Coordinates of C-alpha atoms and ligand atoms in Angstrom, one line a residue:
M242 CA 0.0 0.0 0.0
K243 CA 1.3 3.4 -0.9
Y244 CA 1.0 6.7 1.0
I245 CA 0.3 10.1 -0.5
S246 CA 0.4 13.7 0.8
T247 CA -2.9 15.3 1.5
R248 CA -1.9 18.3 -0.7
D249 CA -0.5 16.3 -3.6
Y250 CA -3.2 16.5 -6.3
K251 CA -0.7 15.6 -9.0
R252 CA 0.1 12.3 -7.2
H253 CA 3.9 12.9 -7.2
S254 CA 4.8 11.8 -3.7
L255 CA 3.8 8.1 -3.3
V256 CA 5.9 6.5 -0.6
T257 CA 5.8 3.3 1.5
S258 CA 4.5 3.3 5.0
A259 CA 8.1 3.0 6.3
E260 CA 9.1 6.1 4.4
A261 CA 6.0 8.0 5.6
I262 CA 6.9 7.2 9.2
K263 CA 10.5 8.1 8.8
K264 CA 9.7 11.4 7.0
G265 CA 6.9 12.4 9.4
I266 CA 5.6 15.2 7.1
A267 CA 5.4 15.3 3.3
P268 CA 7.8 17.5 1.4
D269 CA 4.9 19.8 0.3
G270 CA 3.9 20.4 3.9
G271 CA 1.0 18.0 3.7
L272 CA 0.3 14.9 5.8
F273 CA 0.7 11.3 4.7
M274 CA -2.5 9.3 4.1
P275 CA -2.9 5.7 2.7
C276 CA -4.0 5.8 -0.9
E277 CA -6.9 3.6 0.0
I278 CA -8.3 2.6 3.3
P279 CA -8.2 -1.2 3.9
T280 CA -11.4 -2.9 5.1
I281 CA -12.5 -5.2 7.8
N282 CA -15.8 -7.2 7.7
I283 CA -18.0 -8.7 10.3
N284 CA -16.1 -12.0 10.3
D285 CA -12.9 -10.2 11.0
I286 CA -14.6 -8.5 13.9
E287 CA -15.8 -11.9 15.2
M288 CA -12.3 -13.2 14.9
L289 CA -10.7 -10.2 16.7
T290 CA -13.3 -10.4 19.5
A291 CA -11.6 -13.6 20.7
L292 CA -8.0 -12.1 20.7
P293 CA -6.0 -10.1 23.2
Y294 CA -5.3 -6.4 22.5
H295 CA -1.8 -6.8 21.1
E296 CA -3.1 -9.3 18.5
R297 CA -6.0 -7.0 17.5
A298 CA -3.3 -4.3 17.1
S299 CA -1.0 -6.3 14.9
F300 CA -4.0 -7.4 12.7
I301 CA -5.1 -3.8 12.1
L302 CA -1.6 -2.3 11.8
S303 CA -0.5 -4.9 9.3
K304 CA -3.3 -3.9 7.0
F305 CA -1.9 -0.3 6.9
L306 CA 1.8 -1.2 7.2
D307 CA 1.9 -3.9 4.6
D308 CA 5.6 -3.4 3.9
Y309 CA 6.5 -4.3 7.5
D310 CA 7.3 -7.9 8.4
A311 CA 4.1 -9.3 10.0
K312 CA 6.0 -11.3 12.6
G313 CA 8.0 -8.3 13.6
L314 CA 4.8 -6.2 14.0
L315 CA 3.3 -8.8 16.2
E316 CA 6.4 -8.9 18.4
D317 CA 6.4 -5.1 18.6
C318 CA 2.7 -5.0 19.6
K319 CA 3.3 -7.7 22.2
K320 CA 6.1 -5.7 23.8
A321 CA 4.3 -2.3 23.5
Y322 CA 1.0 -3.4 25.0
S323 CA 2.2 -5.9 27.6
E324 CA 0.6 -6.3 31.0
D325 CA 3.9 -4.9 32.4
R326 CA 3.3 -1.5 30.6
F327 CA -0.4 -1.5 30.7
P328 CA -1.5 -3.1 34.0
G329 CA -5.2 -4.0 33.8
G330 CA -5.3 -4.0 30.0
A331 CA -4.4 -1.5 27.2
A332 CA -7.9 -0.1 26.5
P333 CA -10.6 -1.4 28.9
V334 CA -14.2 -0.5 28.3
V335 CA -16.2 0.5 31.4
K336 CA -20.0 0.7 31.6
L337 CA -21.3 3.9 33.1
D338 CA -25.0 3.1 32.8
D339 CA -27.4 1.8 30.2
G340 CA -26.0 2.8 26.8
R341 CA -23.1 4.8 28.0
Y342 CA -19.5 3.5 28.3
T343 CA -16.0 4.9 28.6
L344 CA -12.9 3.6 26.8
E345 CA -10.0 4.1 29.3
L346 CA -6.9 4.9 27.4
W347 CA -4.7 5.9 30.3
H348 CA -3.4 2.6 31.8
G349 CA 0.0 3.1 30.2
P350 CA 3.3 4.4 31.7
T351 CA 2.4 8.1 31.7
C352 CA -1.4 7.7 32.5
A353 CA -2.6 9.6 29.4
F354 CA -3.8 8.4 26.0
K355 CA -0.6 9.5 24.1
D356 CA 0.9 6.2 25.5
M357 CA -1.3 4.2 23.1
A358 CA 0.6 5.5 20.2
L359 CA 3.9 6.4 21.7
Q360 CA 4.6 3.0 23.2
I361 CA 4.6 1.5 19.7
M362 CA 5.6 4.3 17.3
P363 CA 9.3 4.3 18.3
R364 CA 9.5 0.6 17.4
L365 CA 7.8 1.3 14.0
L366 CA 10.3 4.1 13.4
S367 CA 13.2 1.9 14.5
R368 CA 12.2 -0.7 11.9
A369 CA 11.5 2.0 9.3
L370 CA 15.1 3.1 9.7
S371 CA 16.6 -0.3 9.0
M372 CA 14.0 -1.0 6.2
T373 CA 15.1 2.2 4.4
G374 CA 18.8 1.4 4.8
E375 CA 19.4 4.4 7.2
T376 CA 22.8 4.1 8.9
K377 CA 22.6 7.3 11.1
R378 CA 20.9 7.5 14.4
A379 CA 17.6 9.5 14.6
H380 CA 17.7 12.2 17.3
I381 CA 14.1 13.0 18.2
L382 CA 13.5 16.6 19.4
V383 CA 10.3 17.4 21.3
A384 CA 9.0 20.7 22.7
T385 CA 6.2 19.9 25.2
S386 CA 3.6 21.7 27.2
G387 CA 3.5 18.6 29.5
D388 CA 1.9 15.3 28.4
T389 CA 3.5 14.6 25.1
G390 CA 7.1 15.0 26.4
K391 CA 6.8 12.4 29.1
A392 CA 4.9 10.0 26.8
A393 CA 7.6 10.3 24.1
L394 CA 10.4 9.8 26.7
E395 CA 8.8 6.6 27.9
G396 CA 8.2 5.4 24.4
Y397 CA 11.7 6.1 23.0
K398 CA 13.8 5.2 26.0
D399 CA 16.3 2.5 25.2
V400 CA 14.9 2.0 21.6
P401 CA 17.9 1.0 19.3
G402 CA 19.1 3.6 16.9
I403 CA 17.3 6.5 18.4
D404 CA 18.0 9.3 20.9
I405 CA 15.6 11.8 22.3
T406 CA 15.8 15.3 23.8
V407 CA 12.7 16.9 25.4
F408 CA 12.4 20.6 26.1
Y409 CA 9.8 22.0 28.4
P410 CA 9.0 25.7 29.4
V411 CA 10.6 26.2 32.9
D412 CA 7.4 27.5 34.5
G413 CA 4.9 26.2 32.0
V414 CA 4.2 22.6 33.2
S415 CA 2.6 21.3 36.4
P416 CA 4.8 20.1 39.3
M417 CA 3.7 16.5 38.6
Q418 CA 4.5 16.8 34.9
K419 CA 7.9 18.3 35.7
L420 CA 8.7 15.6 38.1
Q421 CA 7.6 12.9 35.6
M422 CA 10.1 14.3 33.1
T423 CA 13.1 15.2 35.3
T424 CA 13.1 11.7 36.9
Q425 CA 13.0 9.9 33.5
T426 CA 15.1 6.8 33.2
G427 CA 16.9 5.4 30.1
D428 CA 20.4 5.7 28.5
N429 CA 19.3 7.6 25.3
V430 CA 17.1 10.3 26.9
N431 CA 17.8 13.9 27.7
V432 CA 15.5 16.5 29.3
C433 CA 16.0 20.2 29.5
A434 CA 14.0 23.2 30.7
V435 CA 13.9 26.4 28.6
N436 CA 13.7 29.9 30.0
G437 CA 10.4 31.0 28.4
N438 CA 7.0 29.7 27.6
F439 CA 5.8 26.8 25.4
D440 CA 6.0 28.9 22.2
D441 CA 9.6 29.8 23.0
A442 CA 10.5 26.1 23.4
Q443 CA 8.5 25.1 20.3
S444 CA 10.1 27.9 18.1
G445 CA 13.5 26.8 19.5
V446 CA 13.0 23.3 18.3
K447 CA 11.7 24.5 14.9
R448 CA 14.9 26.7 14.6
I449 CA 17.1 23.7 15.2
F450 CA 15.3 21.7 12.5
A451 CA 16.1 24.4 10.0
D452 CA 19.6 25.5 11.2
R453 CA 22.3 24.3 8.9
D454 CA 25.0 24.4 11.6
A455 CA 22.9 22.3 13.9
I456 CA 22.2 19.8 11.1
A457 CA 25.9 19.6 10.3
L458 CA 26.7 19.1 14.0
A459 CA 24.2 16.3 14.2
N460 CA 25.7 14.8 11.0
S461 CA 29.2 14.9 12.5
K462 CA 27.8 13.0 15.5
G463 CA 26.3 10.3 13.2
S464 CA 22.8 11.5 13.7
F465 CA 19.9 13.3 12.0
F466 CA 17.0 15.2 13.6
S467 CA 13.5 13.8 13.6
S468 CA 10.2 14.6 15.4
A469 CA 7.6 12.7 17.3
N470 CA 4.8 14.9 16.2
S471 CA 1.2 13.8 16.3
I472 CA 0.9 14.4 12.5
N473 CA 3.2 11.4 11.9
W474 CA 1.3 8.4 10.5
G475 CA 3.1 6.2 12.9
R476 CA 1.2 7.9 15.7
L477 CA -2.1 7.9 14.0
A478 CA -2.3 4.3 12.8
P479 CA -2.0 2.7 16.3
Q480 CA -5.0 4.8 17.5
I481 CA -7.3 3.1 15.0
V482 CA -6.9 -0.1 16.9
Y483 CA -8.6 0.9 20.1
Y484 CA -11.8 1.9 18.3
V485 CA -12.1 -1.6 16.8
S486 CA -11.0 -3.1 20.2
A487 CA -13.8 -1.2 22.1
Y488 CA -16.4 -2.5 19.6
C489 CA -15.1 -6.1 20.0
D490 CA -15.2 -5.8 23.8
L491 CA -18.8 -4.5 23.8
V492 CA -19.8 -7.5 21.6
K493 CA -17.8 -9.9 23.8
R494 CA -19.6 -8.8 26.9
G495 CA -23.0 -9.0 25.2
D496 CA -23.6 -5.2 25.5
I497 CA -24.2 -5.0 21.8
R498 CA -24.7 -7.6 19.1
R499 CA -22.3 -8.0 16.2
G500 CA -23.3 -5.5 13.5
D501 CA -25.0 -3.1 15.9
Y502 CA -24.1 0.6 15.4
I503 CA -22.4 2.6 18.2
N504 CA -21.4 6.3 18.6
F505 CA -18.0 7.6 19.9
C506 CA -17.6 10.9 21.7
V507 CA -13.9 12.1 21.8
P508 CA -12.2 14.9 23.7
T509 CA -10.4 16.7 20.9
G510 CA -7.4 18.9 20.5
N511 CA -5.3 18.2 17.4
F512 CA -8.0 16.0 15.9
G513 CA -5.7 13.0 15.8
N514 CA -7.7 10.8 18.2
I515 CA -11.1 11.3 16.6
L516 CA -9.7 11.0 13.1
A517 CA -8.5 7.5 14.0
G518 CA -12.1 6.7 14.9
F519 CA -13.3 8.0 11.6
I520 CA -10.7 5.8 9.8
A521 CA -12.0 2.8 11.8
K522 CA -15.4 3.6 10.5
K523 CA -14.2 3.9 6.9
M524 CA -12.6 0.4 7.4
G525 CA -16.1 -1.0 8.0
L526 CA -16.5 -0.7 11.8
P527 CA -20.2 -0.2 12.5
V528 CA -20.0 3.4 13.8
N529 CA -23.0 5.8 13.5
R530 CA -21.7 9.2 14.7
L531 CA -18.5 10.7 15.9
I532 CA -19.0 13.5 18.4
C533 CA -16.2 16.0 18.6
A534 CA -15.9 17.4 22.1
S535 CA -14.1 20.7 22.7
N536 CA -13.4 22.9 25.7
S537 CA -13.8 26.7 25.6
N538 CA -11.3 26.8 22.7
C539 CA -14.2 25.7 20.5
V540 CA -12.8 26.3 17.0
L541 CA -13.9 22.8 15.9
T542 CA -17.4 23.1 17.3
E543 CA -17.8 26.3 15.2
F544 CA -16.3 24.5 12.1
L545 CA -18.8 21.6 12.4
R546 CA -21.7 24.0 13.0
C547 CA -21.1 26.4 10.1
G548 CA -18.2 25.1 7.9
V549 CA -15.9 28.0 8.8
Y550 CA -12.5 27.3 10.4
D551 CA -11.3 30.4 12.1
R552 CA -8.2 30.5 14.4
N553 CA -8.4 34.2 14.8
R554 CA -9.9 34.2 18.3
E555 CA -9.1 34.5 21.9
F556 CA -7.0 31.6 23.4
F557 CA -8.2 30.2 26.7
K558 CA -6.0 28.4 29.2
T559 CA -8.4 25.7 30.6
M560 CA -8.3 22.9 33.1
S561 CA -8.1 20.5 30.1
P562 CA -4.8 21.9 28.7
S563 CA -4.2 19.1 26.2
M564 CA -7.2 20.4 24.3
D565 CA -6.1 24.1 24.4
I566 CA -5.4 24.2 20.7
L567 CA -6.4 26.6 17.9
I568 CA -4.9 24.8 15.0
S569 CA -6.0 21.2 14.8
S570 CA -3.4 19.8 12.4
N571 CA -5.1 16.4 11.8
L572 CA -8.2 18.1 10.5
E573 CA -6.3 18.3 7.2
R574 CA -6.6 14.5 6.9
L575 CA -10.4 14.7 7.2
L576 CA -10.5 17.5 4.6
Y577 CA -8.5 15.3 2.2
I578 CA -10.9 12.4 2.7
A579 CA -13.9 14.6 2.2
S580 CA -12.7 16.9 -0.6
G581 CA -9.5 15.5 -2.1
A582 CA -6.0 16.9 -2.4
E583 CA -6.6 20.0 -4.6
E584 CA -9.3 21.5 -2.4
T585 CA -7.3 20.6 0.8
R586 CA -4.3 22.4 -0.5
G587 CA -6.4 25.5 -1.1
Y588 CA -7.9 25.4 2.4
M589 CA -4.4 25.0 4.0
E590 CA -3.1 27.9 1.9
K591 CA -5.9 30.1 3.2
L592 CA -5.3 29.0 6.7
A593 CA -1.6 29.9 6.5
K594 CA -2.5 33.3 4.9
D595 CA -5.7 34.5 6.7
G596 CA -5.9 32.1 9.6
R597 CA -9.3 31.1 8.3
Y598 CA -11.1 29.2 5.6
K599 CA -14.7 28.2 4.6
V600 CA -15.3 24.8 3.1
S601 CA -17.5 24.2 0.1
E602 CA -21.2 23.2 0.6
E603 CA -20.5 19.7 -0.6
T604 CA -17.5 19.2 1.7
F605 CA -19.5 20.5 4.6
R606 CA -22.3 18.1 3.9
T607 CA -19.9 15.2 3.6
I608 CA -18.3 16.0 7.0
T609 CA -21.4 16.7 8.9
K610 CA -22.9 13.4 7.8
E611 CA -20.3 11.8 10.1
F612 CA -19.4 14.3 12.8
S613 CA -21.2 16.5 15.3
G614 CA -19.5 19.1 17.4
Y615 CA -20.2 20.3 20.9
F616 CA -18.2 22.1 23.6
A617 CA -18.2 22.4 27.4
D618 CA -17.0 25.5 29.3
E619 CA -15.0 25.4 32.5
S620 CA -18.0 25.3 34.9
E621 CA -19.7 22.6 32.9
T622 CA -16.5 20.6 33.0
S623 CA -16.3 20.8 36.8
E624 CA -20.0 20.1 37.0
Y625 CA -19.6 16.8 35.1
I626 CA -16.7 15.6 37.2
A627 CA -18.9 16.0 40.3
K628 CA -22.1 14.7 38.6
T629 CA -20.4 11.5 37.2
F630 CA -18.8 10.8 40.5
K631 CA -22.0 11.2 42.4
E632 CA -24.4 9.5 39.9
N633 CA -22.1 6.8 38.5
D634 CA -19.6 6.4 41.2
Y635 CA -16.9 6.9 38.6
L636 CA -14.0 9.4 38.7
I637 CA -13.1 11.2 35.5
D638 CA -10.4 13.7 34.6
T639 CA -11.0 17.1 33.2
H640 CA -10.6 16.1 29.5
T641 CA -13.0 13.1 29.8
A642 CA -15.5 15.4 31.6
V643 CA -15.6 17.7 28.6
A644 CA -16.6 14.7 26.5
V645 CA -19.2 13.3 28.9
C646 CA -20.8 16.7 29.0
C647 CA -20.8 17.0 25.2
L648 CA -22.3 13.5 24.8
D649 CA -25.2 14.6 27.1
K650 CA -25.7 17.8 25.0
Y651 CA -25.7 15.7 21.8
R652 CA -28.3 13.2 23.2
N653 CA -30.5 16.0 24.5
E654 CA -30.4 17.9 21.2
T655 CA -30.9 14.9 18.9
G656 CA -32.6 12.2 20.9
D657 CA -30.1 9.7 19.5
K658 CA -29.8 7.0 22.1
T659 CA -27.4 4.8 20.1
P660 CA -25.0 3.1 22.6
A661 CA -22.1 5.6 23.0
V662 CA -18.5 5.2 24.1
V663 CA -16.8 8.2 25.6
V664 CA -13.1 8.1 24.9
S665 CA -11.3 8.7 28.3
T666 CA -7.9 10.2 27.7
A667 CA -6.3 10.8 31.1
S668 CA -6.2 9.4 34.6
P669 CA -8.0 11.8 37.0
Y670 CA -4.8 11.7 39.1
K671 CA -2.9 13.5 36.4
F672 CA -5.1 16.5 36.9
A673 CA -5.7 15.9 40.6
R674 CA -5.8 19.6 41.6
D675 CA -8.8 20.5 39.3
V676 CA -10.6 17.2 39.8
A677 CA -10.5 17.6 43.6
A678 CA -11.6 21.2 43.3
A679 CA -14.5 20.1 41.1
L680 CA -15.5 17.7 43.9
G681 CA -15.7 20.6 46.3
S682 CA -12.4 20.0 48.1
A683 CA -9.6 22.2 46.6
P684 CA -6.2 20.9 47.9
E685 CA -4.1 23.2 50.0
S686 CA -0.7 22.1 48.6
D687 CA 0.5 22.0 45.0
E688 CA 3.1 19.4 45.8
P689 CA 2.7 16.2 43.7
A690 CA 2.7 13.7 46.6
A691 CA 0.2 15.8 48.6
L692 CA -2.1 16.2 45.5
L693 CA -2.2 12.4 45.0
S694 CA -3.0 11.6 48.6
H695 CA -5.6 14.3 48.8
L696 CA -7.6 13.1 45.8
S697 CA -7.2 9.5 47.1
S698 CA -8.6 10.4 50.5
I699 CA -11.6 12.3 49.3
T700 CA -12.7 9.7 46.7
G701 CA -11.6 6.4 48.2
T702 CA -9.8 5.6 45.0
S703 CA -6.0 5.0 44.6
A704 CA -3.5 6.8 42.4
P705 CA -2.1 4.7 39.4
R706 CA 1.3 3.3 40.2
P707 CA 3.3 5.2 37.5
L708 CA 2.3 8.4 39.3
S709 CA 2.8 7.3 42.9
E710 CA 6.2 5.8 42.0
T711 CA 7.3 9.1 40.4
V712 CA 7.1 10.8 43.7
G713 CA 10.4 10.1 45.5
R714 CA 12.4 9.1 42.4
P715 CA 15.8 10.8 42.0
V716 CA 15.9 13.9 39.7
R717 CA 18.3 13.2 36.8
F718 CA 17.8 16.3 34.7
S719 CA 18.0 19.9 36.1
R720 CA 19.5 21.9 33.3
V721 CA 17.9 25.1 32.2
V722 CA 18.9 26.9 29.0
D723 CA 17.9 30.1 27.2
P724 CA 16.0 29.6 23.9
A725 CA 19.1 30.6 21.9
D726 CA 21.2 27.9 23.6
M727 CA 18.9 24.9 23.1
I728 CA 21.3 23.2 20.7
S729 CA 24.0 23.0 23.4
A730 CA 21.6 20.8 25.4
V731 CA 21.1 18.4 22.5
F732 CA 24.8 17.5 22.1
P733 CA 26.3 18.5 25.5
D734 CA 29.9 17.4 24.8
Ligands
LIG1036 C1 -3.5 14.9 23.5 C2 -4.7 14.8 24.4 C3 -6.0 15.1 23.9 C4 -6.3 15.5 22.5 O1 -6.1 14.5 21.6 P1 -6.0 15.0 20.0 O2 -5.5 13.7 19.3 O3 -4.9 16.1 20.0 O4 -7.3 15.4 19.6 C5 -7.1 14.9 24.8 N1 -6.9 14.5 26.1 C6 -5.6 14.3 26.6 C7 -5.5 13.9 28.0 C8 -4.5 14.4 25.8 O5 -3.3 14.2 26.3

């Protein structure tokens, strides 16, 4: 199967999946997409229902990555989604009440859904390097506002042929996020704080990617720079798996019958997670509607309501920070599926120039046949944390609360009572301060250990081990650099 850029209407840039994963972004600035979407049928679903998660994963992935050795893929999936890394299962489905479920994607090493992709993607990249005859080491550079950096560190640590450096804004991450990164283990990892905010760290990384001296320096060390960005196909493909897996689990437990339709409601930032759900539907999974849930940064809600994407708006810092995004990069892949490469290229040019575009009537109709958009503001988010805990005895984080609220809004507005799965993207303990405050008991201390034990004592639940074990680990990385000196942290000697 070949991959093509979402902007390549002349079909110039066909590459293999290994090349797409190694390159990350297409030369014309577009994102790689498979030329056609492979399918699964109802017999495949029956077969997958009997299998453990890692075998479901290797079955789905091998349909997209058909240039990879199938045995190798199975091995990678087995390691990535082992009980050791995902205690209690990679993507368990939990019943809230009749017709409402959550898909918990936060049982991995960093307690957020990015682990689902970042535990396997480094292995896919490592294989892509040897499949394409690459002799240099890849040096991954990441600028993070919190979650992605830690998930990337856990995924890339000790992966052969790859090194990783993560930069975070010195005062821009939570105390727990900082501790998670500065105590990171592994021989090929490096973490450094940047004097400045997230944008300073991000621009610094982009500068290094484009800086000839930095590229030459990397070359002299036998390396080349690469990114772990969420637009890489190697991060998207593994996310398709858990949509199929959730469906199989519902069938397996007798909550639905094989062939029944279900809805998914997804807390959305960069549009990567929900797009994977759409691709699962395109493969043949019986999905009725995809509900795109946003926080107060509701650029996608507006897009799905009126067909206009407009990033020229106030930016809000919310209690669901991983959804505080005004440019949802993966939306480009949906535009490509709905309207083709030529139209997509036009929209992306308008976005770069004016910060806004309006899609054609036909494209708007195609998209809104599949997707609905809702948003929850800060007080609704808190309200749903409290309400879900009280009514369902179930503790959710701030991102998941946005989605539970949006699902209610969708059901009230449309009357659609199709069984619905809310995709749950983070452990409540990752956002313990805001979750406790929503339950009416704001913690006094901002210190990580105190936050965990406070939430535990007011809810009678316990913190996931990866978080409780972080507290008390030795700090390995304490360096702080100015944005102009970031390269000195990449190659310290
Ligand atoms: C990254 C993230 C999201 C948003 O996912 P996208 O793929 O960017 O839409 C939602 N919740 C959490 C906890 C995240 O870390």
